[in-house]
Amino acid sequence: MYPEREDRSAIRDLLENWAVWRDAGDWERFRTVWHEDGWMMATWFQGPAAEFIRVSQEGWAKGVSILHFLGGISIDLAGNRAISQTKMTISQRGPVQGIICDVVCTGRFYDFLEKRDGKWGVVIRQPIYEKDRIDPVDPSQAPKLDAAKLAELPEGYRHLAYIQEGIGYKVKRDMPGLKGPEVQALYERGATWLKGGSITPQMFFKQSA
């Protein structure tokens, strides 16, 4: 009787399951939130969902600790397509100059979703990185960060990038933040998606990349 309500409920379940199943290492159920051509954009990884799951499993086995916490969800529906924005934090624990630290990054998950054969799934997930901070787990210790290196990293996720590059990941430097041309371009892609236009992962990379 209320198809829009049912769609919104299904999308909300999907978004919440993404965080719980990914962080719990429930990889088989985690696969179900994506469509087969799903694509993940993150600071440390950009590629197909299947590959994202594989490298996440590898990181999990090596002790890489990345957790997600969700807040409010906004959903724009247009038939069998949707754009969702979910308030979130990404928490990563790791060594910085031999001192175990937590980095917490606040932002939004911006998702391109589609209903196919009666099932909603993620087509593209693009986080928006708004601000972050770093804290030593033991407050009596504090790493001495390289100020010059830190200044080179994007404002919205510079501490997250710092710790990720420190453990060997290659970090994408032009991810969308709270303001700026990158996030405006993302909003335009979202509007195109809702109008039935074509969106491809290649649009999320600079032409020179």
mmCIF file with all atom_site columns, N, CA and C in Angstrom, residues 117-142:
data_model
loop_
_atom_site.group_PDB
_atom_site.id
_atom_site.type_symbol
_atom_site.label_atom_id
_atom_site.label_alt_id
_atom_site.label_comp_id
_atom_site.label_asym_id
_atom_site.label_entity_id
_atom_site.label_seq_id
_atom_site.pdbx_PDB_ins_code
_atom_site.Cartn_x
_atom_site.Cartn_y
_atom_site.Cartn_z
_atom_site.occupancy
_atom_site.B_iso_or_equiv
_atom_site.pdbx_formal_charge
_atom_site.auth_seq_id
_atom_site.auth_comp_id
_atom_site.auth_asym_id
_atom_site.auth_atom_id
_atom_site.pdbx_PDB_model_num
ATOM 1  N N  . ASP A 1 117 ? 15.210 -5.803 -10.288 1.00 0.00 ? 117 ASP A N  1
ATOM 2  C CA . ASP A 1 117 ? 14.486 -7.051 -10.008 1.00 0.00 ? 117 ASP A CA 1
ATOM 3  C C  . ASP A 1 117 ? 13.953 -7.067 -8.577  1.00 0.00 ? 117 ASP A C  1
ATOM 4  N N  . GLY A 1 118 ? 13.456 -5.920 -8.147  1.00 0.00 ? 118 GLY A N  1
ATOM 5  C CA . GLY A 1 118 ? 12.843 -5.818 -6.833  1.00 0.00 ? 118 GLY A CA 1
ATOM 6  C C  . GLY A 1 118 ? 13.801 -5.648 -5.676  1.00 0.00 ? 118 GLY A C  1
ATOM 7  N N  . LYS A 1 119 ? 15.106 -5.539 -5.937  1.00 0.00 ? 119 LYS A N  1
ATOM 8  C CA . LYS A 1 119 ? 16.101 -5.466 -4.871  1.00 0.00 ? 119 LYS A CA 1
ATOM 9  C C  . LYS A 1 119 ? 16.930 -4.187 -4.994  1.00 0.00 ? 119 LYS A C  1
ATOM 10 N N  . TRP A 1 120 ? 17.009 -3.433 -3.898  1.00 0.00 ? 120 TRP A N  1
ATOM 11 C CA . TRP A 1 120 ? 17.871 -2.257 -3.862  1.00 0.00 ? 120 TRP A CA 1
ATOM 12 C C  . TRP A 1 120 ? 19.319 -2.677 -3.611  1.00 0.00 ? 120 TRP A C  1
ATOM 13 N N  . GLY A 1 121 ? 20.241 -1.965 -4.239  1.00 0.00 ? 121 GLY A N  1
ATOM 14 C CA . GLY A 1 121 ? 21.660 -2.220 -4.018  1.00 0.00 ? 121 GLY A CA 1
ATOM 15 C C  . GLY A 1 121 ? 22.480 -0.979 -4.297  1.00 0.00 ? 121 GLY A C  1
ATOM 16 N N  . VAL A 1 122 ? 23.681 -0.963 -3.767  1.00 0.00 ? 122 VAL A N  1
ATOM 17 C CA . VAL A 1 122 ? 24.599 0.157  -3.986  1.00 0.00 ? 122 VAL A CA 1
ATOM 18 C C  . VAL A 1 122 ? 25.256 0.013  -5.351  1.00 0.00 ? 122 VAL A C  1
ATOM 19 N N  . VAL A 1 123 ? 25.200 1.080  -6.128  1.00 0.00 ? 123 VAL A N  1
ATOM 20 C CA . VAL A 1 123 ? 25.892 1.127  -7.417  1.00 0.00 ? 123 VAL A CA 1
ATOM 21 C C  . VAL A 1 123 ? 27.244 1.821  -7.256  1.00 0.00 ? 123 VAL A C  1
ATOM 22 N N  . ILE A 1 124 ? 27.261 2.968  -6.595  1.00 0.00 ? 124 ILE A N  1
ATOM 23 C CA . ILE A 1 124 ? 28.508 3.669  -6.289  1.00 0.00 ? 124 ILE A CA 1
ATOM 24 C C  . ILE A 1 124 ? 28.388 4.254  -4.881  1.00 0.00 ? 124 ILE A C  1
ATOM 25 N N  . ARG A 1 125 ? 29.404 4.041  -4.080  1.00 0.00 ? 125 ARG A N  1
ATOM 26 C CA . ARG A 1 125 ? 29.501 4.704  -2.772  1.00 0.00 ? 125 ARG A CA 1
ATOM 27 C C  . ARG A 1 125 ? 30.683 5.664  -2.788  1.00 0.00 ? 125 ARG A C  1
ATOM 28 N N  . GLN A 1 126 ? 30.395 6.933  -2.518  1.00 0.00 ? 126 GLN A N  1
ATOM 29 C CA . GLN A 1 126 ? 31.416 7.970  -2.460  1.00 0.00 ? 126 GLN A CA 1
ATOM 30 C C  . GLN A 1 126 ? 31.321 8.697  -1.113  1.00 0.00 ? 126 GLN A C  1
ATOM 31 N N  . PRO A 1 127 ? 32.253 8.441  -0.202  1.00 0.00 ? 127 PRO A N  1
ATOM 32 C CA . PRO A 1 127 ? 32.232 9.203  1.045   1.00 0.00 ? 127 PRO A CA 1
ATOM 33 C C  . PRO A 1 127 ? 32.587 10.675 0.815   1.00 0.00 ? 127 PRO A C  1
ATOM 34 N N  . ILE A 1 128 ? 32.027 11.512 1.659   1.00 0.00 ? 128 ILE A N  1
ATOM 35 C CA . ILE A 1 128 ? 32.387 12.931 1.746   1.00 0.00 ? 128 ILE A CA 1
ATOM 36 C C  . ILE A 1 128 ? 33.112 13.102 3.069   1.00 0.00 ? 128 ILE A C  1
ATOM 37 N N  . TYR A 1 129 ? 34.332 13.627 3.023   1.00 0.00 ? 129 TYR A N  1
ATOM 38 C CA . TYR A 1 129 ? 35.176 13.732 4.210   1.00 0.00 ? 129 TYR A CA 1
ATOM 39 C C  . TYR A 1 129 ? 35.178 15.183 4.688   1.00 0.00 ? 129 TYR A C  1
ATOM 40 N N  . GLU A 1 130 ? 34.609 15.427 5.865   1.00 0.00 ? 130 GLU A N  1
ATOM 41 C CA . GLU A 1 130 ? 34.378 16.794 6.314   1.00 0.00 ? 130 GLU A CA 1
ATOM 42 C C  . GLU A 1 130 ? 35.437 17.301 7.303   1.00 0.00 ? 130 GLU A C  1
ATOM 43 N N  . LYS A 1 131 ? 35.783 16.512 8.292   1.00 0.00 ? 131 LYS A N  1
ATOM 44 C CA . LYS A 1 131 ? 36.852 16.898 9.224   1.00 0.00 ? 131 LYS A CA 1
ATOM 45 C C  . LYS A 1 131 ? 37.346 15.665 9.957   1.00 0.00 ? 131 LYS A C  1
ATOM 46 N N  . ASP A 1 132 ? 38.567 15.733 10.485  1.00 0.00 ? 132 ASP A N  1
ATOM 47 C CA . ASP A 1 132 ? 39.094 14.595 11.213  1.00 0.00 ? 132 ASP A CA 1
ATOM 48 C C  . ASP A 1 132 ? 40.065 15.051 12.289  1.00 0.00 ? 132 ASP A C  1
ATOM 49 N N  . ARG A 1 133 ? 40.467 14.089 13.122  1.00 0.00 ? 133 ARG A N  1
ATOM 50 C CA . ARG A 1 133 ? 41.424 14.360 14.192  1.00 0.00 ? 133 ARG A CA 1
ATOM 51 C C  . ARG A 1 133 ? 42.161 13.079 14.532  1.00 0.00 ? 133 ARG A C  1
ATOM 52 N N  . ILE A 1 134 ? 43.291 13.226 15.248  1.00 0.00 ? 134 ILE A N  1
ATOM 53 C CA . ILE A 1 134 ? 44.087 12.073 15.652  1.00 0.00 ? 134 ILE A CA 1
ATOM 54 C C  . ILE A 1 134 ? 44.359 12.177 17.146  1.00 0.00 ? 134 ILE A C  1
ATOM 55 N N  . ASP A 1 135 ? 44.235 11.044 17.836  1.00 0.00 ? 135 ASP A N  1
ATOM 56 C CA . ASP A 1 135 ? 44.464 10.992 19.279  1.00 0.00 ? 135 ASP A CA 1
ATOM 57 C C  . ASP A 1 135 ? 45.250 9.736  19.625  1.00 0.00 ? 135 ASP A C  1
ATOM 58 N N  . PRO A 1 136 ? 46.261 9.842  20.493  1.00 0.00 ? 136 PRO A N  1
ATOM 59 C CA . PRO A 1 136 ? 46.941 8.638  20.956  1.00 0.00 ? 136 PRO A CA 1
ATOM 60 C C  . PRO A 1 136 ? 46.022 7.838  21.867  1.00 0.00 ? 136 PRO A C  1
ATOM 61 N N  . VAL A 1 137 ? 46.069 6.513  21.731  1.00 0.00 ? 137 VAL A N  1
ATOM 62 C CA . VAL A 1 137 ? 45.261 5.669  22.599  1.00 0.00 ? 137 VAL A CA 1
ATOM 63 C C  . VAL A 1 137 ? 45.701 5.841  24.053  1.00 0.00 ? 137 VAL A C  1
ATOM 64 N N  . ASP A 1 138 ? 47.001 5.931  24.276  1.00 0.00 ? 138 ASP A N  1
ATOM 65 C CA . ASP A 1 138 ? 47.562 6.237  25.594  1.00 0.00 ? 138 ASP A CA 1
ATOM 66 C C  . ASP A 1 138 ? 47.829 7.738  25.641  1.00 0.00 ? 138 ASP A C  1
ATOM 67 N N  . PRO A 1 139 ? 47.034 8.511  26.407  1.00 0.00 ? 139 PRO A N  1
ATOM 68 C CA . PRO A 1 139 ? 47.193 9.958  26.403  1.00 0.00 ? 139 PRO A CA 1
ATOM 69 C C  . PRO A 1 139 ? 48.519 10.449 26.966  1.00 0.00 ? 139 PRO A C  1
ATOM 70 N N  . SER A 1 140 ? 49.272 9.563  27.610  1.00 0.00 ? 140 SER A N  1
ATOM 71 C CA . SER A 1 140 ? 50.579 9.982  28.119  1.00 0.00 ? 140 SER A CA 1
ATOM 72 C C  . SER A 1 140 ? 51.636 9.998  27.027  1.00 0.00 ? 140 SER A C  1
ATOM 73 N N  . GLN A 1 141 ? 51.265 9.480  25.845  1.00 0.00 ? 141 GLN A N  1
ATOM 74 C CA . GLN A 1 141 ? 52.177 9.472  24.702  1.00 0.00 ? 141 GLN A CA 1
ATOM 75 C C  . GLN A 1 141 ? 51.549 10.255 23.558  1.00 0.00 ? 141 GLN A C  1
ATOM 76 N N  . ALA A 1 142 ? 52.367 10.846 22.738  1.00 0.00 ? 142 ALA A N  1
ATOM 77 C CA . ALA A 1 142 ? 51.860 11.573 21.570  1.00 0.00 ? 142 ALA A CA 1
ATOM 78 C C  . ALA A 1 142 ? 52.900 11.544 20.470  1.00 0.00 ? 142 ALA A C  1
#
